Short mmCIF file of C-alpha atoms in Angstrom, two decimals:
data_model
loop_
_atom_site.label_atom_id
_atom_site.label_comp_id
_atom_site.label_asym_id
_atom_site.label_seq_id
_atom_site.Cartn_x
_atom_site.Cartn_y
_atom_site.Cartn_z
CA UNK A 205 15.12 -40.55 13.86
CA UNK A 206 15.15 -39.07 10.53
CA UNK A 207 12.45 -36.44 11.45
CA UNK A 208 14.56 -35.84 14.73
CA UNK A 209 18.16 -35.31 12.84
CA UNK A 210 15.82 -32.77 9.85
CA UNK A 211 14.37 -30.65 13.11
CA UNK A 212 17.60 -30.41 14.11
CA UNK A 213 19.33 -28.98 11.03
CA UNK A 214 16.14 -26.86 10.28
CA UNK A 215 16.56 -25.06 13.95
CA UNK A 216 20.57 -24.67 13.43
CA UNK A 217 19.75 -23.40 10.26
CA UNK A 218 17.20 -20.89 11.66
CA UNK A 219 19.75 -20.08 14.21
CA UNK A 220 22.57 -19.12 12.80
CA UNK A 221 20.75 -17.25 9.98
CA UNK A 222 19.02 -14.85 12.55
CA UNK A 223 22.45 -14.21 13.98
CA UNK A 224 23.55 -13.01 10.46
CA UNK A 225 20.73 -10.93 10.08
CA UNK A 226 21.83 -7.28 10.55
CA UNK A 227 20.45 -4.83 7.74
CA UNK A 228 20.81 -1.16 8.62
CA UNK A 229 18.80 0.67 10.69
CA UNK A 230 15.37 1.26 8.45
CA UNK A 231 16.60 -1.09 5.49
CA UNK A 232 13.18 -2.78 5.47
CA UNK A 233 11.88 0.34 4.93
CA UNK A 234 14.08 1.61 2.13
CA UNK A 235 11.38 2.09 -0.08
CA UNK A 236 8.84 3.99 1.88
CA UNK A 237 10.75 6.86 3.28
CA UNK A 238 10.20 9.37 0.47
CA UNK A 239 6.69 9.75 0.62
CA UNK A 240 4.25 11.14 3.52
CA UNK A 241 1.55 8.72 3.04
CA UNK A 242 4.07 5.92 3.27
CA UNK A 243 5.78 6.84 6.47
CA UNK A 244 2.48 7.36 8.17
CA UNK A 245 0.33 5.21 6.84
CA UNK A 246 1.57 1.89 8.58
CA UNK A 247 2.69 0.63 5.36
CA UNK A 248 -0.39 -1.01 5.08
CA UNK A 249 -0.74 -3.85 2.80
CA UNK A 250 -4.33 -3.14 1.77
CA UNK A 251 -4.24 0.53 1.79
CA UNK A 252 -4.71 2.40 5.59
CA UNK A 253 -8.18 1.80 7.24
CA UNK A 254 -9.21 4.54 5.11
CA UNK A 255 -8.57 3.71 1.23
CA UNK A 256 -5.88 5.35 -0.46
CA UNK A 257 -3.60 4.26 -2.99
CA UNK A 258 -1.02 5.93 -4.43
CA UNK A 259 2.20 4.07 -6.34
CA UNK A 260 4.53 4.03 -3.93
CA UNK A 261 1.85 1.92 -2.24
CA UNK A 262 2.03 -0.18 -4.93
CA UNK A 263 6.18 -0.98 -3.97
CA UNK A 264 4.12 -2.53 -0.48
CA UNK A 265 1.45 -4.84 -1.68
CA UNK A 266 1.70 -4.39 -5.91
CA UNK A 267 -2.14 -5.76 -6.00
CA UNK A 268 -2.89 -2.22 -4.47
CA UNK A 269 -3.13 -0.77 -7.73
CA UNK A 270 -6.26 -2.52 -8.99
CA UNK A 271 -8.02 -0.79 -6.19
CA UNK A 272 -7.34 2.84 -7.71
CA UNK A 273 -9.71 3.79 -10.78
CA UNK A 274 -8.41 7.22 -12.14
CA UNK A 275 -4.72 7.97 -13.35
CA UNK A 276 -2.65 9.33 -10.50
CA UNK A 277 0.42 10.60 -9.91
CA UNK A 278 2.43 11.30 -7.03
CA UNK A 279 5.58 12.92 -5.72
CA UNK A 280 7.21 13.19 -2.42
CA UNK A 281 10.59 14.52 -1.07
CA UNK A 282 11.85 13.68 2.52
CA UNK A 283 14.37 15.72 4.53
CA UNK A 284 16.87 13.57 7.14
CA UNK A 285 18.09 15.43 9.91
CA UNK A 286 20.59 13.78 12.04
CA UNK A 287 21.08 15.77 15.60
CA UNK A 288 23.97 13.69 16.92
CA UNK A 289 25.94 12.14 13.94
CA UNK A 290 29.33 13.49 12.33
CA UNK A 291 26.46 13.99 8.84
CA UNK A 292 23.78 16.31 9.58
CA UNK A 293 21.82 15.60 6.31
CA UNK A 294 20.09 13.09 4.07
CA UNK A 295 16.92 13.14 1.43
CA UNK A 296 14.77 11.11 -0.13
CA UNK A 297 12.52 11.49 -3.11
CA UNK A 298 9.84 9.94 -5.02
CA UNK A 299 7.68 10.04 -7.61
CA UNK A 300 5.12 7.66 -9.59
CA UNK A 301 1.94 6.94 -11.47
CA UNK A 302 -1.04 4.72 -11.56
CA UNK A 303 -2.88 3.97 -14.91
CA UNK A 304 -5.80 2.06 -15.04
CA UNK A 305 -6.67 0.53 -18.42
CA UNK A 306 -9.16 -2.36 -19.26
CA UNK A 307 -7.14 -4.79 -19.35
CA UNK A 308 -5.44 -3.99 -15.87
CA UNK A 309 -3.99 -1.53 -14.23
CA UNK A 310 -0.13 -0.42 -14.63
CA UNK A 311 1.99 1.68 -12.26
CA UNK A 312 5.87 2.93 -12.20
CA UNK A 313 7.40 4.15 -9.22
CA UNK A 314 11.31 6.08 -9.28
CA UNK A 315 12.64 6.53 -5.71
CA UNK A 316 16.02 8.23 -4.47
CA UNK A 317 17.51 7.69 -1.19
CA UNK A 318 20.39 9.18 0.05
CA UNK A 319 21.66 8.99 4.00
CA UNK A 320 24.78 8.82 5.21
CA UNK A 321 24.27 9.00 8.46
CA UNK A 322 26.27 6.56 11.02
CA UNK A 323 22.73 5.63 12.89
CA UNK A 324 20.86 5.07 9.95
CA UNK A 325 23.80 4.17 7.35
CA UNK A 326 21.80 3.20 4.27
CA UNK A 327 23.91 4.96 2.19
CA UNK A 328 23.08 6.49 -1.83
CA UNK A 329 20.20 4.19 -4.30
CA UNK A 330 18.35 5.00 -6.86
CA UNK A 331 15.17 2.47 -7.44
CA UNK A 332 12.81 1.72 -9.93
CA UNK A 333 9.71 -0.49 -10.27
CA UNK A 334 7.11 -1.21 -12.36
CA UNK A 335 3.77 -3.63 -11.19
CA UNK A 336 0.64 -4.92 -13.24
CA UNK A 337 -2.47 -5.54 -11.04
CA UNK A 338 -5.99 -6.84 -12.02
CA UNK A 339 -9.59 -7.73 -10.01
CA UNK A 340 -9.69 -11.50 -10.85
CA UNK A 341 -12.79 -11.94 -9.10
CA UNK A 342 -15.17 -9.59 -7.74
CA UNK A 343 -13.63 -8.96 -4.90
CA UNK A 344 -10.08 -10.38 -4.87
CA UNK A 345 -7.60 -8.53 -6.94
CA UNK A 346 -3.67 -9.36 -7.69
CA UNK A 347 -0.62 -7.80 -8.59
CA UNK A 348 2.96 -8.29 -9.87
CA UNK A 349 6.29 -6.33 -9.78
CA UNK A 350 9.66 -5.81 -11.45
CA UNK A 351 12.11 -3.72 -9.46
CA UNK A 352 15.67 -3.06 -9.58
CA UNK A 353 18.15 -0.20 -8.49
CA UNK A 354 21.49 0.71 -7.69
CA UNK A 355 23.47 1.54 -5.11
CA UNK A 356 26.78 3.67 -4.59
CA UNK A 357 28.84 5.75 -2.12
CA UNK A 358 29.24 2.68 0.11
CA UNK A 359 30.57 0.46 -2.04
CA UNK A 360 28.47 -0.19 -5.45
CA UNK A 361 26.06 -2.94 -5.77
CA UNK A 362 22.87 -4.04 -7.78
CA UNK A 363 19.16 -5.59 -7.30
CA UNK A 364 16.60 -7.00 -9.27
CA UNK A 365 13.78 -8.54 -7.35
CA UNK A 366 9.85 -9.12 -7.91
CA UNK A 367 6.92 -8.88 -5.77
CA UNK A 368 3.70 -10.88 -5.87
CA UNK A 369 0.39 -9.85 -4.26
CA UNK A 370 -3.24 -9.77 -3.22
CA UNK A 371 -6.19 -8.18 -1.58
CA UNK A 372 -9.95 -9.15 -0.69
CA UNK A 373 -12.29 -6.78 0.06
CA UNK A 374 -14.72 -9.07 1.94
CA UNK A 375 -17.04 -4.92 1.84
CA UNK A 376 -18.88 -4.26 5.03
CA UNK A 377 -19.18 -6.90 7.73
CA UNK A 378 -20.87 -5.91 11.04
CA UNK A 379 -19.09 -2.56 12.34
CA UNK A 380 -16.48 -3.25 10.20
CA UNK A 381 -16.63 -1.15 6.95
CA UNK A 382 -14.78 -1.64 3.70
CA UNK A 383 -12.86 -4.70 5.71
CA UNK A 384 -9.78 -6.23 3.41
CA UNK A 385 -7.10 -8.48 4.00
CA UNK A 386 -4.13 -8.55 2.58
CA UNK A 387 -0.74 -10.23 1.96
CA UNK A 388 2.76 -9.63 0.03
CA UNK A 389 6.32 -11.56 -0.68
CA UNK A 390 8.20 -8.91 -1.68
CA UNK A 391 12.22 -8.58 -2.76
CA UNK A 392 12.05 -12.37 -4.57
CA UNK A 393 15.60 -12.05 -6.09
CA UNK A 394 18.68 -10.55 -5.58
CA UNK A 395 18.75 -7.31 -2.76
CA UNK A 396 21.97 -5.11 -1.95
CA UNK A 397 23.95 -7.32 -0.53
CA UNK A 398 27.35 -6.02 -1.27
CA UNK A 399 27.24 -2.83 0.17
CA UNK A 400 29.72 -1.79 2.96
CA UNK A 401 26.79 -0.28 5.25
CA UNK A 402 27.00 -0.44 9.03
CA UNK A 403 24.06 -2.74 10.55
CA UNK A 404 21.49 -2.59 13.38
CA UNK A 405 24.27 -4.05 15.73
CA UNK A 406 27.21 -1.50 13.88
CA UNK A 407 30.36 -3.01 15.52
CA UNK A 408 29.63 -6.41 13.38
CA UNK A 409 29.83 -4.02 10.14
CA UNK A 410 27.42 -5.25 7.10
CA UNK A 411 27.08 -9.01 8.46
CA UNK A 412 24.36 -10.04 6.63
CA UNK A 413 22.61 -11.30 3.87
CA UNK A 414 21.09 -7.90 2.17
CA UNK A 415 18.81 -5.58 2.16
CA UNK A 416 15.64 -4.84 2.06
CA UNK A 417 15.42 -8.67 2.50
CA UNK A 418 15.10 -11.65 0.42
CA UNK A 419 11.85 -13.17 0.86
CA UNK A 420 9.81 -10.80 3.03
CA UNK A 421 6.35 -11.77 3.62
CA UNK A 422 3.72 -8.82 4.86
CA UNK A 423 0.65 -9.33 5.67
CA UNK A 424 -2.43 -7.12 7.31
CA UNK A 425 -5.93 -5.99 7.58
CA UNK A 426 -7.76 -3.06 7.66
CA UNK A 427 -11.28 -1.64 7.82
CA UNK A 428 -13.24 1.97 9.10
CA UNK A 429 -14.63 1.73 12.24
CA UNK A 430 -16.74 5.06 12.30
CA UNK A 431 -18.70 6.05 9.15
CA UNK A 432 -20.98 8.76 8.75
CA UNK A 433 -21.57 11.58 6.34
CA UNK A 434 -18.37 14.04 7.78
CA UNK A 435 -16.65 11.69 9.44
CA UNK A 436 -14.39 8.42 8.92
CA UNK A 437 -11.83 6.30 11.62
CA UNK A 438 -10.23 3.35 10.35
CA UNK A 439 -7.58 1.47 11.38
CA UNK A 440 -4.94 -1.49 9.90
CA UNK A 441 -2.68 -3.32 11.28
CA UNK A 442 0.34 -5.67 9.53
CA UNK A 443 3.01 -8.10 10.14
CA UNK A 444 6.11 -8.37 8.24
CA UNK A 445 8.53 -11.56 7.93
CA UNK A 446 11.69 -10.78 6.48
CA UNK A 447 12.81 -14.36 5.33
CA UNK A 448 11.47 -14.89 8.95
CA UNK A 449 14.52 -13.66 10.21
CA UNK A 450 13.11 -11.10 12.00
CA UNK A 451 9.67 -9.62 12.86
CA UNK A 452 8.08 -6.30 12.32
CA UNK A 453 4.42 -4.64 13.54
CA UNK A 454 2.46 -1.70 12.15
CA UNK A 455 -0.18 -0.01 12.92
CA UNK A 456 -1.82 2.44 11.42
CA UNK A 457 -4.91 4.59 12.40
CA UNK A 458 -6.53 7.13 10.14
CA UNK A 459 -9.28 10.02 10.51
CA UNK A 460 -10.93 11.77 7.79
CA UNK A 461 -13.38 15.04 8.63
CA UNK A 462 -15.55 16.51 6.07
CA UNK A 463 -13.92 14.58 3.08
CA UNK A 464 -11.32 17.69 3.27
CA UNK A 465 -8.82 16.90 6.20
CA UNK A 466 -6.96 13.69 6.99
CA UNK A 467 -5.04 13.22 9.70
CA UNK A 468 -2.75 9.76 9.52
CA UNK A 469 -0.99 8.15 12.30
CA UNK A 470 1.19 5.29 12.94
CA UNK A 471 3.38 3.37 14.78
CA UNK A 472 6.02 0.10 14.28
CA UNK A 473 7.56 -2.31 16.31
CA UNK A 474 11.07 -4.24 14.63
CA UNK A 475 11.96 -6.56 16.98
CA UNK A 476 15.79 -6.74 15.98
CA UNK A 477 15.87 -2.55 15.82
CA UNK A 478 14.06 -2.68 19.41
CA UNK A 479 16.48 -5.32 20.68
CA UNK A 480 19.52 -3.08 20.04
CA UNK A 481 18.08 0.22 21.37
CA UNK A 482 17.30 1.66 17.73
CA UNK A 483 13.40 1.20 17.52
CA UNK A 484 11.30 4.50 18.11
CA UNK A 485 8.63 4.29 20.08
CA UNK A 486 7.06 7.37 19.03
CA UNK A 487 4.20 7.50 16.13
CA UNK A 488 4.73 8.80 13.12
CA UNK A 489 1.94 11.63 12.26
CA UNK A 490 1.07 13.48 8.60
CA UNK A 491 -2.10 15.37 7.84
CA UNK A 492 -3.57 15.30 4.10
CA UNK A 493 -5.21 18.17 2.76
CA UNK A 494 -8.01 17.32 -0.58
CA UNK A 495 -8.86 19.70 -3.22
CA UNK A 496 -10.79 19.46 -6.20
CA UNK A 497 -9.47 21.05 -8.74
CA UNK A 498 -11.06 21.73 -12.45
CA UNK A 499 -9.40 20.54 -15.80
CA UNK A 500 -11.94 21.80 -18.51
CA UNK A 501 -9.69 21.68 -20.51
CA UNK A 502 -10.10 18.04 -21.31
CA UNK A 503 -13.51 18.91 -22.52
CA UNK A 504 -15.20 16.21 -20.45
CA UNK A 505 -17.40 16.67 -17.62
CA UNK A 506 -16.23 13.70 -15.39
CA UNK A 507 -12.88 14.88 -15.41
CA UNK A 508 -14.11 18.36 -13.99
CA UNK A 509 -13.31 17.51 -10.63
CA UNK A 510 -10.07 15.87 -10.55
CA UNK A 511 -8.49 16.09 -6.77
CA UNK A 512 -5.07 16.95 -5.54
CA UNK A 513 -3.77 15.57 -2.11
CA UNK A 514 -0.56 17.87 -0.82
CA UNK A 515 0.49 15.99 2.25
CA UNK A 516 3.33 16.83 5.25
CA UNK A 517 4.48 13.95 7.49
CA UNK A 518 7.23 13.46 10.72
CA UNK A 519 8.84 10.57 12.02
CA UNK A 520 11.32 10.13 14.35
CA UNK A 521 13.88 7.44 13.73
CA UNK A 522 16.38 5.75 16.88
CA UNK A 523 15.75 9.06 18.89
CA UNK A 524 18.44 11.26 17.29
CA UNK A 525 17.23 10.70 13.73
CA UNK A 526 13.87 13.04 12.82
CA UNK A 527 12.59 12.67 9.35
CA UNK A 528 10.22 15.56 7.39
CA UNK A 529 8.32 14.79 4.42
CA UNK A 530 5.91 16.61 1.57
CA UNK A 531 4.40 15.53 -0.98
CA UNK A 532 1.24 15.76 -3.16
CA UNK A 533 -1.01 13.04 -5.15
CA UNK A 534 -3.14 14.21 -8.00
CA UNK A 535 -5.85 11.84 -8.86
CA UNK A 536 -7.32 12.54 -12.58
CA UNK A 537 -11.06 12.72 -13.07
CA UNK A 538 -14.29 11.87 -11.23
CA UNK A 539 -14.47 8.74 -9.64
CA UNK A 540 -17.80 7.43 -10.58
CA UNK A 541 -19.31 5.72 -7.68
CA UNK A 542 -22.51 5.08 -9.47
CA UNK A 543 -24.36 2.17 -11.28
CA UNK A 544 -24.95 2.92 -15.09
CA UNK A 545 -28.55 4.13 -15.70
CA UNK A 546 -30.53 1.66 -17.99
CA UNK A 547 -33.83 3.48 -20.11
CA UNK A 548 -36.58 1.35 -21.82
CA UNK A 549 -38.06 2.82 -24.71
#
């Protein structure tokens, strides 16, 4: 009887929770919109099916950043364009850095996001965060987050929130190459949750709990398919949970030709945005450019070929709503992909 009357209360409590659930349109994804590499690179908890790390990948899975091994910085700027709404306009921008160290690996992302758009109502923040990530083992690393921001225009509210994370790079296993899994709670602590933003279903106003949600669990795998000397496919995929409230698929595939072009794709499924007519079902697409670039300067050999990425992405948001980003990554020095050489005398 007793486990009868506790299934009970734990199914009215999942019930009526899910019917309060009702961020706006692309609140999960407050975080990634400023970047190219974020909106098209399935927001990938271990990194795309091909590698790449940046810190605003960090603000996804914060045990990302033990996977990078030069300093890098990034910046990105997205332009909103609304073709319906009574606002025509809204922006996002980013910008961040990685630092490894040998002790761990430190990275600090500042993001801006500003959209007042009645489709897409998430209104003006400004967000920081800062993570710490480590390899633990030899091939699990972890990471941890601070965050916090505030919002305005909409009402004025505050968060502070932590993220916890982890990836395993189980390396090369059968036709899969460079296979990891990963998983992420994210927003652990207090989201926006007073702002007066209009929701997914926007004639019930801001009924619910906050957003980006409390409690959102990602998790996802990725690997390259096709590896040869010129040429790389890979491919992730990723579930999100937010406080199991709601459910949310990426995918993400990636190509890579003559370690110069990169062409990223991807595509997500929200079940609550795809229940009220807002989910797109068009893939996002970006293309990455890489350059090596020289910084003599520095007076050391390795750091002679340092690369920059610039980057332009599109994605198209509830039909109406068409998003266009740029950015760059600059990653500092030579990564050194080989074993130190040991002499007898």
């Amino acid at each position: 009887m007793k486990k009868t009357v506790s299934a009970f209360i734990a199914a009215m409590v999942l019930i009526f929770s899910a019917a309060a659930y009702n961020p706006p349109v692309q609140g999960e994804n407050l975080f990634y919109l400023a970047h190219p590499e974020t909106l098209t690179g399935g927001l990938s908890t271990v990194g795309g099916g091909i590698l790449s790390v940046t810190s605003a990948s960090t603000m996804i899975n914060p045990a990302l950043g033990a996977l990078e091994k030069r300093i890098t910085l990034d910046l990105g700027y997205t332009a909103m364009f609304d073709s319906i709404g009574p606002d025509k306009y809204g922006q996002a921008f980013g910008t961040g850095i990685i630092v490894p160290t040998d002790w761990a690996n430190f990275s600090a992302e500042i993001e801006g996001v500003f959209v007042p758009f009645y489709n897409m109502h998430l209104g003006n923040s400004i967000n920081f965060r800062t993570s710490a990530s480590k390899q633990i083992m030899e091939k699990l690393h972890v990471g941890l987050a601070l965050g916090f921001g505030g919002f305005w225009g909409s009402g004025t509210d505050w968060m502070l929130t932590a993220d916890i994370g982890a990836v395993y790079n189980f390396g090369d296993i059968a036709f899969l190459k460079n296979f990891r899994i990963g998983a992420s709670a994210n927003n652990l602590g207090k989201t926006f949750s007073r702002a007066d933003t209009l929701g997914v279903k926007s004639h019930f106003g801001n009924d619910w709990s906050g957003f980006p949600t409390f409690s959102t669990i990602r998790a996802g795998a990725a690997a390259e398919l096709v590896r040869t000397e010129n040429f790389k496919l890979g491919l992730s995929l990723d579930v999100t949970t937010p406080f199991f409230q709601n459910i949310i698929f990426d995918s993400g595939v990636q190509i890579e030709v003559a370690h110069f072009l990169r062409i990223n794709s991807s595509w997500q499924f929200n079940a609550r945005e795809a229940s009220e007519g807002r989910n797109s079902w068009l893939p996002t697409i970006g293309v990455i450019f890489k350059f090596n670039i020289g910084t003599q300067f520095m007076k050391k050999d390795d750091w002679a070929r340092s690369e920059i990425c610039p980057s332009v992405a599109w994605k198209n948001v509830d039909g109406d709503i068409n998003l266009f980003s740029v950015g760059a990554v600059l990653r500092l020095g030579e990564l050194d992909t080989e074993g130190p050489v040991i002499e007898m005398d």
